[in-house]
Coordinates of C-alpha atoms in Angstrom, one line a residue:
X5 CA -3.2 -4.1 -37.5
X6 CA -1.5 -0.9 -36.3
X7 CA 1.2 -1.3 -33.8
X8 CA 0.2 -1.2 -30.4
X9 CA 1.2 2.8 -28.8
X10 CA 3.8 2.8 -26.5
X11 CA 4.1 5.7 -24.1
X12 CA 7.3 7.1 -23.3
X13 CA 10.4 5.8 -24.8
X14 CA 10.0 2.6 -24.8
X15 CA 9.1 2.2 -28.2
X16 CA 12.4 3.2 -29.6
X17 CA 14.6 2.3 -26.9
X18 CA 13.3 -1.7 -25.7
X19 CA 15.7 -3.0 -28.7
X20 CA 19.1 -2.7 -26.1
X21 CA 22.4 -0.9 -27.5
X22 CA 23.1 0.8 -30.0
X23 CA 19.4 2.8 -30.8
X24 CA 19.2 6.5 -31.5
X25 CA 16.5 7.9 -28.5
X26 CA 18.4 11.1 -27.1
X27 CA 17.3 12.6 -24.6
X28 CA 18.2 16.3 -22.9
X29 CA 19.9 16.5 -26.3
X30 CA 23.0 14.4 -24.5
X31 CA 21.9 11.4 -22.4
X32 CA 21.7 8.2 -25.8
X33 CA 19.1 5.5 -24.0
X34 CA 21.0 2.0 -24.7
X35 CA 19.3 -0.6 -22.8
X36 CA 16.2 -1.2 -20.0
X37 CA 18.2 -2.5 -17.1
X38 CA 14.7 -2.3 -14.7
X39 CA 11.0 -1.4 -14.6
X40 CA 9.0 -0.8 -11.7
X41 CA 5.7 0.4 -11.0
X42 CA 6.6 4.1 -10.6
X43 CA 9.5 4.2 -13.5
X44 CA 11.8 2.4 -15.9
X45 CA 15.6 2.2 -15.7
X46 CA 17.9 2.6 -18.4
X47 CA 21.5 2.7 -18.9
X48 CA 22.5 5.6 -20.7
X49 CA 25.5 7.5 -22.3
X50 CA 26.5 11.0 -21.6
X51 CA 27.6 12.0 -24.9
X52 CA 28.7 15.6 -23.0
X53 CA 30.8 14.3 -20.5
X54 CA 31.8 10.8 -22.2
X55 CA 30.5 8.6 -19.3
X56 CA 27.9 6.1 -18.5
X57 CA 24.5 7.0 -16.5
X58 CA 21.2 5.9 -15.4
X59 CA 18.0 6.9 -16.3
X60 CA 14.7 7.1 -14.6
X61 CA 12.0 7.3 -16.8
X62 CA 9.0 8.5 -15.0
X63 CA 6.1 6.5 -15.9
X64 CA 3.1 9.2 -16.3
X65 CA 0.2 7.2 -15.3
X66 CA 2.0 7.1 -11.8
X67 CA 1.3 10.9 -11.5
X68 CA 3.5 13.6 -10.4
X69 CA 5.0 14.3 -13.8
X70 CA 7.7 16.9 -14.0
X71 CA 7.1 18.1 -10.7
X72 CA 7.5 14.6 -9.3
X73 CA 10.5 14.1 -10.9
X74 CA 11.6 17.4 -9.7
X75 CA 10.9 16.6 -6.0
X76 CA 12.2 13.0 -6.4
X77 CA 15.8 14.7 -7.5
X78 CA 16.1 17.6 -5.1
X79 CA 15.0 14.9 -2.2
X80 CA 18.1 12.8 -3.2
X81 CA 20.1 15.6 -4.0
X82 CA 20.2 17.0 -0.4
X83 CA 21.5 13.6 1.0
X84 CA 25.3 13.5 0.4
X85 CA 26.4 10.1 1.3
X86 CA 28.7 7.5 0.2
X87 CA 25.9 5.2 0.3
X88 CA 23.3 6.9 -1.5
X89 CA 22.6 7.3 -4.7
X90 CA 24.1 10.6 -6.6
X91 CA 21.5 12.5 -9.0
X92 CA 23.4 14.3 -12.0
X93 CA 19.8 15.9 -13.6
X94 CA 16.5 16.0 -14.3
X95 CA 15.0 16.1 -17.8
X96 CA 11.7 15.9 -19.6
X97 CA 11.6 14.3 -23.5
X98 CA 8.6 14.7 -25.4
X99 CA 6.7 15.2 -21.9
X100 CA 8.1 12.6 -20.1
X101 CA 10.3 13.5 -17.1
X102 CA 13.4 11.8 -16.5
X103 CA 16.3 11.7 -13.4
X104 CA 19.9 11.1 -14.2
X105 CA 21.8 9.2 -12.0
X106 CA 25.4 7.4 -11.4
X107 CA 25.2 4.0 -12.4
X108 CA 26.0 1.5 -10.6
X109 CA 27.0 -1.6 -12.0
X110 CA 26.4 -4.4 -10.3
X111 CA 22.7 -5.1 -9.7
X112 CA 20.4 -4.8 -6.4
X113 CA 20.3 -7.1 -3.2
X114 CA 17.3 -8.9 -4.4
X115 CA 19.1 -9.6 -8.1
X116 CA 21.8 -11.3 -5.7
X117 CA 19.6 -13.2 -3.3
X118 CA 17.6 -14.8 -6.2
X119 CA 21.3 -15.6 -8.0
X120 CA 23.8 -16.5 -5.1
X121 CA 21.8 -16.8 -2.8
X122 CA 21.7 -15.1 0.8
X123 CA 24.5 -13.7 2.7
X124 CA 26.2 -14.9 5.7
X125 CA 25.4 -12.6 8.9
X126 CA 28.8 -10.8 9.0
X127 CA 28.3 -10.0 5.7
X128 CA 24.6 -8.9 5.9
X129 CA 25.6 -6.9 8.9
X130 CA 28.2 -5.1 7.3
X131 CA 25.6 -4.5 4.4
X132 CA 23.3 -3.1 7.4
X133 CA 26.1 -0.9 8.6
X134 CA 26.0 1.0 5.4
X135 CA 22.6 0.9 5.2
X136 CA 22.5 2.4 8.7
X137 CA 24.9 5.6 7.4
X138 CA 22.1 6.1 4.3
X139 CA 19.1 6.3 6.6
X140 CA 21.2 8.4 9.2
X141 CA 22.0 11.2 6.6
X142 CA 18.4 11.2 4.9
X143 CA 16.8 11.3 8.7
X144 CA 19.5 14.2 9.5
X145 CA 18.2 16.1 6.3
X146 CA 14.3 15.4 7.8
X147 CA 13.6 12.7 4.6
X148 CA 12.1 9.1 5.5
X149 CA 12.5 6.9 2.6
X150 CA 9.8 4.9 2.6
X151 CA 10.7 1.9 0.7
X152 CA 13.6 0.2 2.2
X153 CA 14.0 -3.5 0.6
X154 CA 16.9 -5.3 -1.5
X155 CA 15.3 -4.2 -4.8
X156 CA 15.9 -0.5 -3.7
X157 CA 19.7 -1.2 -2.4
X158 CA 22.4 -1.8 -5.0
X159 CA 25.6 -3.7 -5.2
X160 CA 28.6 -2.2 -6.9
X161 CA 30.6 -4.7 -8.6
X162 CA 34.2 -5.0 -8.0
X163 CA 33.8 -2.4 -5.0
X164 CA 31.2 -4.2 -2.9
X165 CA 30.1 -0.6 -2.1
X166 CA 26.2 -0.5 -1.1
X167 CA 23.9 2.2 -2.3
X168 CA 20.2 2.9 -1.2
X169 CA 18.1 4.0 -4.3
X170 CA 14.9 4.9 -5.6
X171 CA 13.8 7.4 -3.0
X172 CA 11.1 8.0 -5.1
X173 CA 8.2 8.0 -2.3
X174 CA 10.3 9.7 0.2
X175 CA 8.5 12.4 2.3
X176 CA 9.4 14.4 5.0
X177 CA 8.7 12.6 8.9
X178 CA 5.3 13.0 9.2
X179 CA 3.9 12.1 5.9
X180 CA 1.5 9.7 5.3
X181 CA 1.4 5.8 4.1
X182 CA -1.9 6.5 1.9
X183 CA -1.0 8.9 -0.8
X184 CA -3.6 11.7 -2.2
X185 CA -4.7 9.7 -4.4
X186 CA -5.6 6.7 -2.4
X187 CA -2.5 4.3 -3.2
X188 CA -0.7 2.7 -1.0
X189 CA 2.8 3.9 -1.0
X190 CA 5.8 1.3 -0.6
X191 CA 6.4 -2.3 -0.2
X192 CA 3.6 -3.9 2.1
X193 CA 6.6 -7.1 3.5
X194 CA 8.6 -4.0 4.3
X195 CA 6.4 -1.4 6.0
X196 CA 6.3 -0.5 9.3
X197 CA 3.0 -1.8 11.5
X198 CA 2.6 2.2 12.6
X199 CA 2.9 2.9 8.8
X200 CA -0.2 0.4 8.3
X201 CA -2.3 3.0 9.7
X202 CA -2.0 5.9 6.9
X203 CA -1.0 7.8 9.9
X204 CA 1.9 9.6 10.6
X205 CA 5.3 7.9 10.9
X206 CA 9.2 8.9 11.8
X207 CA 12.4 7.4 11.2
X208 CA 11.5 4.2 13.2
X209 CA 9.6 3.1 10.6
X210 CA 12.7 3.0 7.9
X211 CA 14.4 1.5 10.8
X212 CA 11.6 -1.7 10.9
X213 CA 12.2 -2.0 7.3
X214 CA 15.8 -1.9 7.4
X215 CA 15.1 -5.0 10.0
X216 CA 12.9 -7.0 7.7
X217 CA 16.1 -6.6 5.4
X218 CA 18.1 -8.0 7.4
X219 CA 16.0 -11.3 7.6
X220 CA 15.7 -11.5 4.0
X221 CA 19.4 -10.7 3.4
X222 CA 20.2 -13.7 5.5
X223 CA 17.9 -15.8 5.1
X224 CA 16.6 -15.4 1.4
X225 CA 12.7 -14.1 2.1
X226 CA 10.8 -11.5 3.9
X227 CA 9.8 -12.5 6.8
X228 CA 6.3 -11.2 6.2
X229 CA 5.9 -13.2 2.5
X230 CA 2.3 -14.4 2.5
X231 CA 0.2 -15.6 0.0
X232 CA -2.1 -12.7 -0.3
X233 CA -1.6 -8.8 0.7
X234 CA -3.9 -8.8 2.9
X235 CA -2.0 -12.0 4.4
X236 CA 0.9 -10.0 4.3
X237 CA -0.6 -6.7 6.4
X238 CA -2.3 -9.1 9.0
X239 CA 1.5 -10.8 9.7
X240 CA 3.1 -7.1 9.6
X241 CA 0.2 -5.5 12.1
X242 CA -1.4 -8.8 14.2
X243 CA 0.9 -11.8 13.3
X244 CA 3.6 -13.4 15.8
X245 CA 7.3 -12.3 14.5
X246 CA 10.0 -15.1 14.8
X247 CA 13.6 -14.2 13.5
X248 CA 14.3 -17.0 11.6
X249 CA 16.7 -19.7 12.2
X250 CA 20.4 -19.0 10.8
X251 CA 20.1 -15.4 11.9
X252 CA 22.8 -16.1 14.4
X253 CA 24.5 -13.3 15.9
X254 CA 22.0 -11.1 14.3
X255 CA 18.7 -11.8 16.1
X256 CA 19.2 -9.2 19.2
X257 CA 19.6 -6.2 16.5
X258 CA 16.6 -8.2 14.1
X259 CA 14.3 -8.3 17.2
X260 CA 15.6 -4.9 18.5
X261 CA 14.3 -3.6 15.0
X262 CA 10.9 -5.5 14.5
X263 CA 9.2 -4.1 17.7
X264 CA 6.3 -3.3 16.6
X265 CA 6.3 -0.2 19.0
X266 CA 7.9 2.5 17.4
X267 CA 8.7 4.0 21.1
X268 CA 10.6 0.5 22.2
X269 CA 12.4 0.3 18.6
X270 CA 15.7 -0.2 18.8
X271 CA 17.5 2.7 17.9
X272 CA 19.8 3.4 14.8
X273 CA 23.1 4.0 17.4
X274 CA 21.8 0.8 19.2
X275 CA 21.6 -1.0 15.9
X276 CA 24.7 0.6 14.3
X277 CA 26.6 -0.9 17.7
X278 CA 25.0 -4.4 17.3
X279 CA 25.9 -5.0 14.0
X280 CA 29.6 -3.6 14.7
X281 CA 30.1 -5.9 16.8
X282 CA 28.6 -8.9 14.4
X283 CA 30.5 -7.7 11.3
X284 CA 33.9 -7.4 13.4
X285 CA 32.8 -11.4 14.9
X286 CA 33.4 -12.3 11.0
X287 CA 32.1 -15.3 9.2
X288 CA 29.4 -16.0 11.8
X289 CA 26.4 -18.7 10.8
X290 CA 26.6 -20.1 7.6
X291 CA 23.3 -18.4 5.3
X292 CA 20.5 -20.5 5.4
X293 CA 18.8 -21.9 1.5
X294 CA 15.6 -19.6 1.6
X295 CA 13.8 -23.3 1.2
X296 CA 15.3 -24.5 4.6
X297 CA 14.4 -21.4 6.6
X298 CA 10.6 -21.4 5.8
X299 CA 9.1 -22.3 9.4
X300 CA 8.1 -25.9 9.7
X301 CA 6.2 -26.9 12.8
X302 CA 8.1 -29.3 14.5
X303 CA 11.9 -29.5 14.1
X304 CA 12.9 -26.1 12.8
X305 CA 11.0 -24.4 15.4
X306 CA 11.9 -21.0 13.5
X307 CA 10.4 -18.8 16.0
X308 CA 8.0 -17.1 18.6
X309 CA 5.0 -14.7 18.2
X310 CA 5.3 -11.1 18.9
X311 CA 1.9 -10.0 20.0
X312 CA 0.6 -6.5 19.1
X313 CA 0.6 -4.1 22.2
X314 CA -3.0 -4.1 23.1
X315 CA -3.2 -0.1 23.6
X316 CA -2.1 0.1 19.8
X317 CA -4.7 -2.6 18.6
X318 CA -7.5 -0.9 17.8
X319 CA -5.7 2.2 15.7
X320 CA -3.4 -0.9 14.1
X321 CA -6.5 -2.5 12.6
X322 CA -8.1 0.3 11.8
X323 CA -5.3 1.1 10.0
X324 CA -5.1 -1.9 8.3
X325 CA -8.3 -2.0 7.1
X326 CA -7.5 1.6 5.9
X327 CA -4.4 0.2 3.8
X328 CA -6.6 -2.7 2.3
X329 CA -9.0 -0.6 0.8
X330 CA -6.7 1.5 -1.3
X331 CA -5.2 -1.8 -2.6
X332 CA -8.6 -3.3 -3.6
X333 CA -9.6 -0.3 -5.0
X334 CA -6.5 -0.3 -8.2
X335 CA -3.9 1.6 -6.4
X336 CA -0.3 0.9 -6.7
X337 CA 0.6 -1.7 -4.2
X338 CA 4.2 -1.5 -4.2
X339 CA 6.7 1.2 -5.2
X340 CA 9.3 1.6 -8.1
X341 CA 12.5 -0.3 -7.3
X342 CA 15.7 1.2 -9.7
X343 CA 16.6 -1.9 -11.1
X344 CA 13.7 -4.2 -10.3
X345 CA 13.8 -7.7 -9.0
X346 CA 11.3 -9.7 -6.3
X347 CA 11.9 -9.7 -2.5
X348 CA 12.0 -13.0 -0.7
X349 CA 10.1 -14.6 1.7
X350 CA 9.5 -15.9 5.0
X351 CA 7.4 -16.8 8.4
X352 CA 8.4 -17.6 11.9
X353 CA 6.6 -19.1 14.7
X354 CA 6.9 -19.4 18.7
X355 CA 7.6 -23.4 19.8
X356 CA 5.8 -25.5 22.1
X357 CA 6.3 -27.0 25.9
X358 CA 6.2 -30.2 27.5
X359 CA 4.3 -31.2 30.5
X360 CA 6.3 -32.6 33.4
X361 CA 5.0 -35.8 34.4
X362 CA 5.4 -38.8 31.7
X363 CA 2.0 -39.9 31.8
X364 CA -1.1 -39.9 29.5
X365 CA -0.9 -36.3 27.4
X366 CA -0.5 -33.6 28.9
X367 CA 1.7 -30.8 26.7
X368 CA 1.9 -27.6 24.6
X369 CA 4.0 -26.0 22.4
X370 CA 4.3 -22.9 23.1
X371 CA 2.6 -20.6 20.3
X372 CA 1.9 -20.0 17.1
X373 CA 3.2 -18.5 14.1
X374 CA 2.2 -15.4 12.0
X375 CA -1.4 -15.8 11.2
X376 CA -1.9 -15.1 8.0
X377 CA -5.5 -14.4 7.7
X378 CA -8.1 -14.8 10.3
X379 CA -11.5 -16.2 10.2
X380 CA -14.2 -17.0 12.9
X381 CA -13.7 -19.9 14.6
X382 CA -15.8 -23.3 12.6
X383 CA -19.5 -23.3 14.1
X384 CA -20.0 -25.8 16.6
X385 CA -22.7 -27.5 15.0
X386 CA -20.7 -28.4 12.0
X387 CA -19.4 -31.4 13.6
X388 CA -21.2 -34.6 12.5
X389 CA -23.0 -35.8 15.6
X390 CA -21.7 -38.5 17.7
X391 CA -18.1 -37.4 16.3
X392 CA -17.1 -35.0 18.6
X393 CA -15.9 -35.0 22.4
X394 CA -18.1 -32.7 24.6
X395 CA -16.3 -29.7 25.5
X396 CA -16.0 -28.3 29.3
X397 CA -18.0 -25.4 30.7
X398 CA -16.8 -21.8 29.0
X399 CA -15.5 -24.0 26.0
X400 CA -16.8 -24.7 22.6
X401 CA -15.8 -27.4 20.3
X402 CA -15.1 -26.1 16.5
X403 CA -14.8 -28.4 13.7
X404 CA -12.3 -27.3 12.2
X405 CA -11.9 -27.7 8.1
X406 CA -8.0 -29.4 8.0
X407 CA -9.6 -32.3 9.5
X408 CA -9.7 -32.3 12.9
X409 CA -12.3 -30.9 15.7
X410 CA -11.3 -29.8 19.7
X411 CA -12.7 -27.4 22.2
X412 CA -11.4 -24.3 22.8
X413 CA -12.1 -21.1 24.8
X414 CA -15.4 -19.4 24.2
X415 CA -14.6 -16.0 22.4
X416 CA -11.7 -17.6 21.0
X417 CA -10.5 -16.8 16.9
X418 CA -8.8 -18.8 14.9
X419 CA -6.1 -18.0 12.1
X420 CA -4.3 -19.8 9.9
X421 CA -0.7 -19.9 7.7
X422 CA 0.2 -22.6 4.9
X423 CA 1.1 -25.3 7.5
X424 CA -0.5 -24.5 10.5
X425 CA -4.2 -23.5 12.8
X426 CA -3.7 -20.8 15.9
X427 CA -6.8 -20.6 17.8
X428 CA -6.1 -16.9 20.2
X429 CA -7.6 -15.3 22.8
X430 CA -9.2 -11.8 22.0
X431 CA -6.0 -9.8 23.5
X432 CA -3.3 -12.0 21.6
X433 CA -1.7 -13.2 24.8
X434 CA -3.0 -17.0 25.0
X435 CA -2.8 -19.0 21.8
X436 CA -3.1 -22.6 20.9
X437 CA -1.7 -24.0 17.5
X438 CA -2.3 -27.2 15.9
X439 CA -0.2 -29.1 13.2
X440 CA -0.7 -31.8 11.2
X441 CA 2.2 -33.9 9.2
X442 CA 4.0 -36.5 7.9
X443 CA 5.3 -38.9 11.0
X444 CA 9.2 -38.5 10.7
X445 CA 11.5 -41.4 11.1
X446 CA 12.3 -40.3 14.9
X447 CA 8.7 -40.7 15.6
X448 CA 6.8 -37.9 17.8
X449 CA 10.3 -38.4 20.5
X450 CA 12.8 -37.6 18.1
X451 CA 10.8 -34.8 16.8
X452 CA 10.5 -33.2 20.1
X453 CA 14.3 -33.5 20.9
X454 CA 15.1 -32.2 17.7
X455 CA 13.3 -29.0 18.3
X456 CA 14.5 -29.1 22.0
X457 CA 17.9 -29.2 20.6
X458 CA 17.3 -25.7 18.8
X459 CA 15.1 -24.4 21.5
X460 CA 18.2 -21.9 22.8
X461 CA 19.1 -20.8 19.4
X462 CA 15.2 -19.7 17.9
X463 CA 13.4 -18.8 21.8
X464 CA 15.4 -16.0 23.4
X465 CA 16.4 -17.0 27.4
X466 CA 15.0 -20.8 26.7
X467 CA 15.0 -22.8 29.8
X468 CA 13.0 -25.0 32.2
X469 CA 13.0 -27.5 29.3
X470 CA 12.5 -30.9 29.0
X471 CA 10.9 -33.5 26.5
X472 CA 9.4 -36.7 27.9
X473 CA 8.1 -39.8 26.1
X474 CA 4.6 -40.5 27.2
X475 CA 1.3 -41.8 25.2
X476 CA -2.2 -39.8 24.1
X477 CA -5.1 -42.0 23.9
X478 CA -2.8 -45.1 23.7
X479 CA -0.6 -44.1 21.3
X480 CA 3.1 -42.9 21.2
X481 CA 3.9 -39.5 22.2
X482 CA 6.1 -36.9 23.5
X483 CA 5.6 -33.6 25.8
X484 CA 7.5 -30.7 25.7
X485 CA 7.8 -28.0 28.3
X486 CA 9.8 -24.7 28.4
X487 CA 9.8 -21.1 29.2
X488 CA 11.5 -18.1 27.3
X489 CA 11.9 -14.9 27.3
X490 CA 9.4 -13.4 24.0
X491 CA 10.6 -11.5 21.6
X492 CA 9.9 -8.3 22.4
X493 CA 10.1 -6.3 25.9
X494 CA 6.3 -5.4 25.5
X495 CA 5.7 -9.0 25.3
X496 CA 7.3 -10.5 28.0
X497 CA 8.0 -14.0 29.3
X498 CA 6.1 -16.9 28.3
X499 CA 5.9 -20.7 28.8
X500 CA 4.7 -23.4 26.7
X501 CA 3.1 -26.7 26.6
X502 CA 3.1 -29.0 23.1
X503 CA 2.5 -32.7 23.0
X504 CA 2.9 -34.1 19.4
X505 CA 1.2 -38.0 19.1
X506 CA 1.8 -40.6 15.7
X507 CA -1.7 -41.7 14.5
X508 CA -2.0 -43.5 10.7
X509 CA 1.5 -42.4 10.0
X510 CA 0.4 -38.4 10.5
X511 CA 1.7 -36.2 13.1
X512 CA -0.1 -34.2 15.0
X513 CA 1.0 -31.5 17.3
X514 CA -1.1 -29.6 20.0
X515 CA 0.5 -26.6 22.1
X516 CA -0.7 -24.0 24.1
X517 CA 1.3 -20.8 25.1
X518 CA 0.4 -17.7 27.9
X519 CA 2.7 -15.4 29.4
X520 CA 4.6 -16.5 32.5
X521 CA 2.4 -16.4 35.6
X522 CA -0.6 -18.0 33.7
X523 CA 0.6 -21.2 33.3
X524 CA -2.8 -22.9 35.0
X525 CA -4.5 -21.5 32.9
X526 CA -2.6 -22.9 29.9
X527 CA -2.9 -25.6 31.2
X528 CA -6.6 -26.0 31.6
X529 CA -6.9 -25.0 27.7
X530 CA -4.1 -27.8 27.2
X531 CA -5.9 -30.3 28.9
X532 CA -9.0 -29.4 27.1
X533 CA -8.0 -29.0 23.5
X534 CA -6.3 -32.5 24.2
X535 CA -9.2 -34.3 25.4
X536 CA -11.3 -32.9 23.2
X537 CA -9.0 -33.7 19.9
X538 CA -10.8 -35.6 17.6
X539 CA -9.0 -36.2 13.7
X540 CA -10.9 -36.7 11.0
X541 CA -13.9 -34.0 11.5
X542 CA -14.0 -31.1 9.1
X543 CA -11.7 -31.9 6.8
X544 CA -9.3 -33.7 5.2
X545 CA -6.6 -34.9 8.1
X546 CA -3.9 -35.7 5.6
X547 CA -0.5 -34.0 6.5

């Protein structure tokens, strides 16, 4: 059988050091260090000048060819900056276009998350600091990158030195997030909501990006990570952002740069004093294991929704479902990265309240966490009859399918992440979570302390709080009350109700969260969904 065609040089050059593919009659390939979905990366010898290079092979079937590789150069080449990468030439060999770069030895952020592990904050924020400088002097020279994540930032060995790369969907502010030929251009985790609409976007949305960094940089994983891409763009446009826990002095800058309104963004001289002032603090919090910051319901308590502004709703989701169709339809999903190399991941949630009195149930915690994909709420005639509670006026009861069924607000739609069920109201402002797991060793009490102890490190201006033991239905239970500040000034202050009960050695936690000034109203769904709660309907009620 004939030997399956290779394009490029690939062919010749895949066997590492030592093979004879020259190209530009002076750049000797000598070994793949990357491949992307845009390019390839090799290290290379300049046999001229007697010194060692990168290469970017072009991939064709990307488009833009020669001329591409020409715009990609001469968009890098205008940005002089310590931290950015330098472009020595631009090529072509037997068709194929290729950009000559410095090399940097050392390997990209996401190489070193998935190796060492993450960073601690002073570190990451000095990393952010340089990052900061890049962005500055592209945005000074009119150039967005686009396609800010650790693949794209390298490490320099030895030096430390941090370099932004792989600018190869930069545009000028203004371009578009959908490309001419219907592909969505960047990294979905990383991409500004305003981005999501294949509208126009400035240097704000480099600036989100940089944000969503920062998270993984600390923390190991995106905060955005879902299952799905569509997953993903929901928690980017819709879903409730919570800096993660071991952020430390990092979360005012974090939340600063993950307003999802581009206009309230916190701004690069804002940001670059933030972080000054973190990486001059020093050590700061230790980094978290990416597999203890993933949000957990109860005792991590990771974080609290952001809603969307509702005057930006309706252009968000159109703009989402804009973006989802040019993925479905076989365009690239995510841009070339120079070396490589997966991004981490992440989610973050809002915590619940309790209610004052220690009596029968009576307690929310405060909202939900990212919904990752939403779907109407169960019909109300699933529920087997005779298993259900009857729901008050204006209320329906769903049956929902991880195994339990309660009423909630007519109107009401419910979403869902890989450990929890947020049913919202139509605006985003009034949500209602459910969790189910395994009963810890402190019972539903210790459990509720434990997150009450954390309450002022993951909700911003936590107070009013306390944590009562009481019973639901008989059996143990704990109420937790609080009110904090959001995450976001658009957002505003919010208070929470969550009662979590013990029943056949599974957890389960009910909490209800509205802005500040709407607390009767949360509690009216809290009372409801609590009376109403019914395990075992729809589904499998295992933790």
């Amino acid at each position: 059988m004939a030997p399956e065609r290779r394009t490029g040089v690939e062919g010749v050059a895949q066997d590492g050091p030592g093979n004879s593919t020259v190209i530009g009659g002076r750049y000797r390939l000598q070994e793949r260090l990357g491949r992307g979905g845009m390019g390839t990366v090799w290290r290379a010898a300049d046999e001229l000048l007697g010194r060692s290079v990168a290469v970017k092979e072009l991939h064709v079937d990307a488009g833009g060819g020669s001329a591409g590789a020409l715009r990609e150069a001469r968009v890098v080449a205008q940005i002089r900056h310590p931290h950015v990468v330098v472009v020595h030439d631009v090529v072509e060999h037997e068709g194929i276009p290729f950009i000559v770069m410095e090399l940097v030895d050392g390997g990209s952020l996401a190489d070193r998350l998935a190796g060492a592990g993450p960073l601690a904050p002073a570190e990451a924020a000095r990393l952010g600091l340089a990052l900061l400088g890049a962005l500055g002097a592209a945005h000074d020279r009119g150039v967005l990158h686009r396609d800010v994540k650790p693949a794209n930032v390298l490490l320099e060995a030895g030096t430390g030195r941090v370099v932004l790369t792989d600018f190869g969907i930069a545009r000028l502010a203004g371009a578009t997030t959908i490309s001419e030929a219907g592909a969505f251009m960047g990294s979905p985790e990383y991409t500004a909501p305003e981005r999501m609409q294949g509208g126009e976007a400035g240097p704000a949305a480099d600036l989100w990006s940089l944000g969503a960094l920062l998270c993984a940089a600390v923390t190991g994983e995106s905060p955005f990570r879902r299952d799905s891409v569509g997953g993903i763009l929901h928690a980017v446009v819709f879903g409730e952002i919570r800096p993660p826990a071991g952020l430390g002095p990092l979360v005012p800058v974090v939340r600063g740069l993950l307003e999802r309104d581009p206009e309230q963004r916190l701004g690069a001289a804002e940001a670059a004093r933030l972080l000054s002032a973190c990486a001059a603090d020093g050590g700061g919090a230790e980094p978290v294991p990416a597999a203890r910051h993933a949000p957990a319901e109860r005792a991590t308590r990771p974080g609290g929704p952001l809603p969307p502004e509702s005057g930006r709703r309706r252009a968000l989701r159109a703009g989402l479902v804009a973006a989802l169709i040019a993925l479905t339809v076989g365009a690239t999903v995510t841009a070339t990265s120079l070396l490589g190399g997966g991004d981490g991941r992440a989610e973050g949630r809002e915590s619940g309240a309790t209610a004052g009195a220690a009596g029968p149930s009576r307690s929310a915690s405060a909202s939900s966490s990212p919904p990752a994909s939403p779907s109407p709420a169960p019909s109300p005639s699933a529920s087997p009859a005779g298993s259900v509670r009857p729901a008050p006026a204006g209320y329906q009861v769903v049956a929902d399918p991880r195994g339990f069924s309660l009423a909630v607000p007519a109107g009401y739609r419910r979403t869902t992440d890989d450990q929890r069920v947020f049913y919202g109201s139509p605006d985003g402002s009034v949500r209602i979570g459910i969790r189910t797991s395994a009963a810890p060793a402190g019972g539903p009490l210790g459990a509720m302390r434990s997150a009450d102890r954390q309450g002022a490190e993951t909700n911003p201006g936590y107070r009013d709080n306390k944590v009562v033991p009481t019973t639901h239905d008989g059996l143990p239970a704990a109420l937790w009350e609080f009110t904090w500040d959001g995450f976001t000034r658009t957002e505003g202050a919010r208070h929470t109700f969550d009662l979590c009960w013990e029943q056949d050695g599974v957890l389960y936690d009910v909490w209800v969260s509205t802005p500040v000034g709407r607390t009767a109203e949360a509690r009216g769904h809290f009372d409801a969904a609590l009376d109403s709660f019914v395990p075992g309907v729809g589904g499998s009620a295992s933790p």
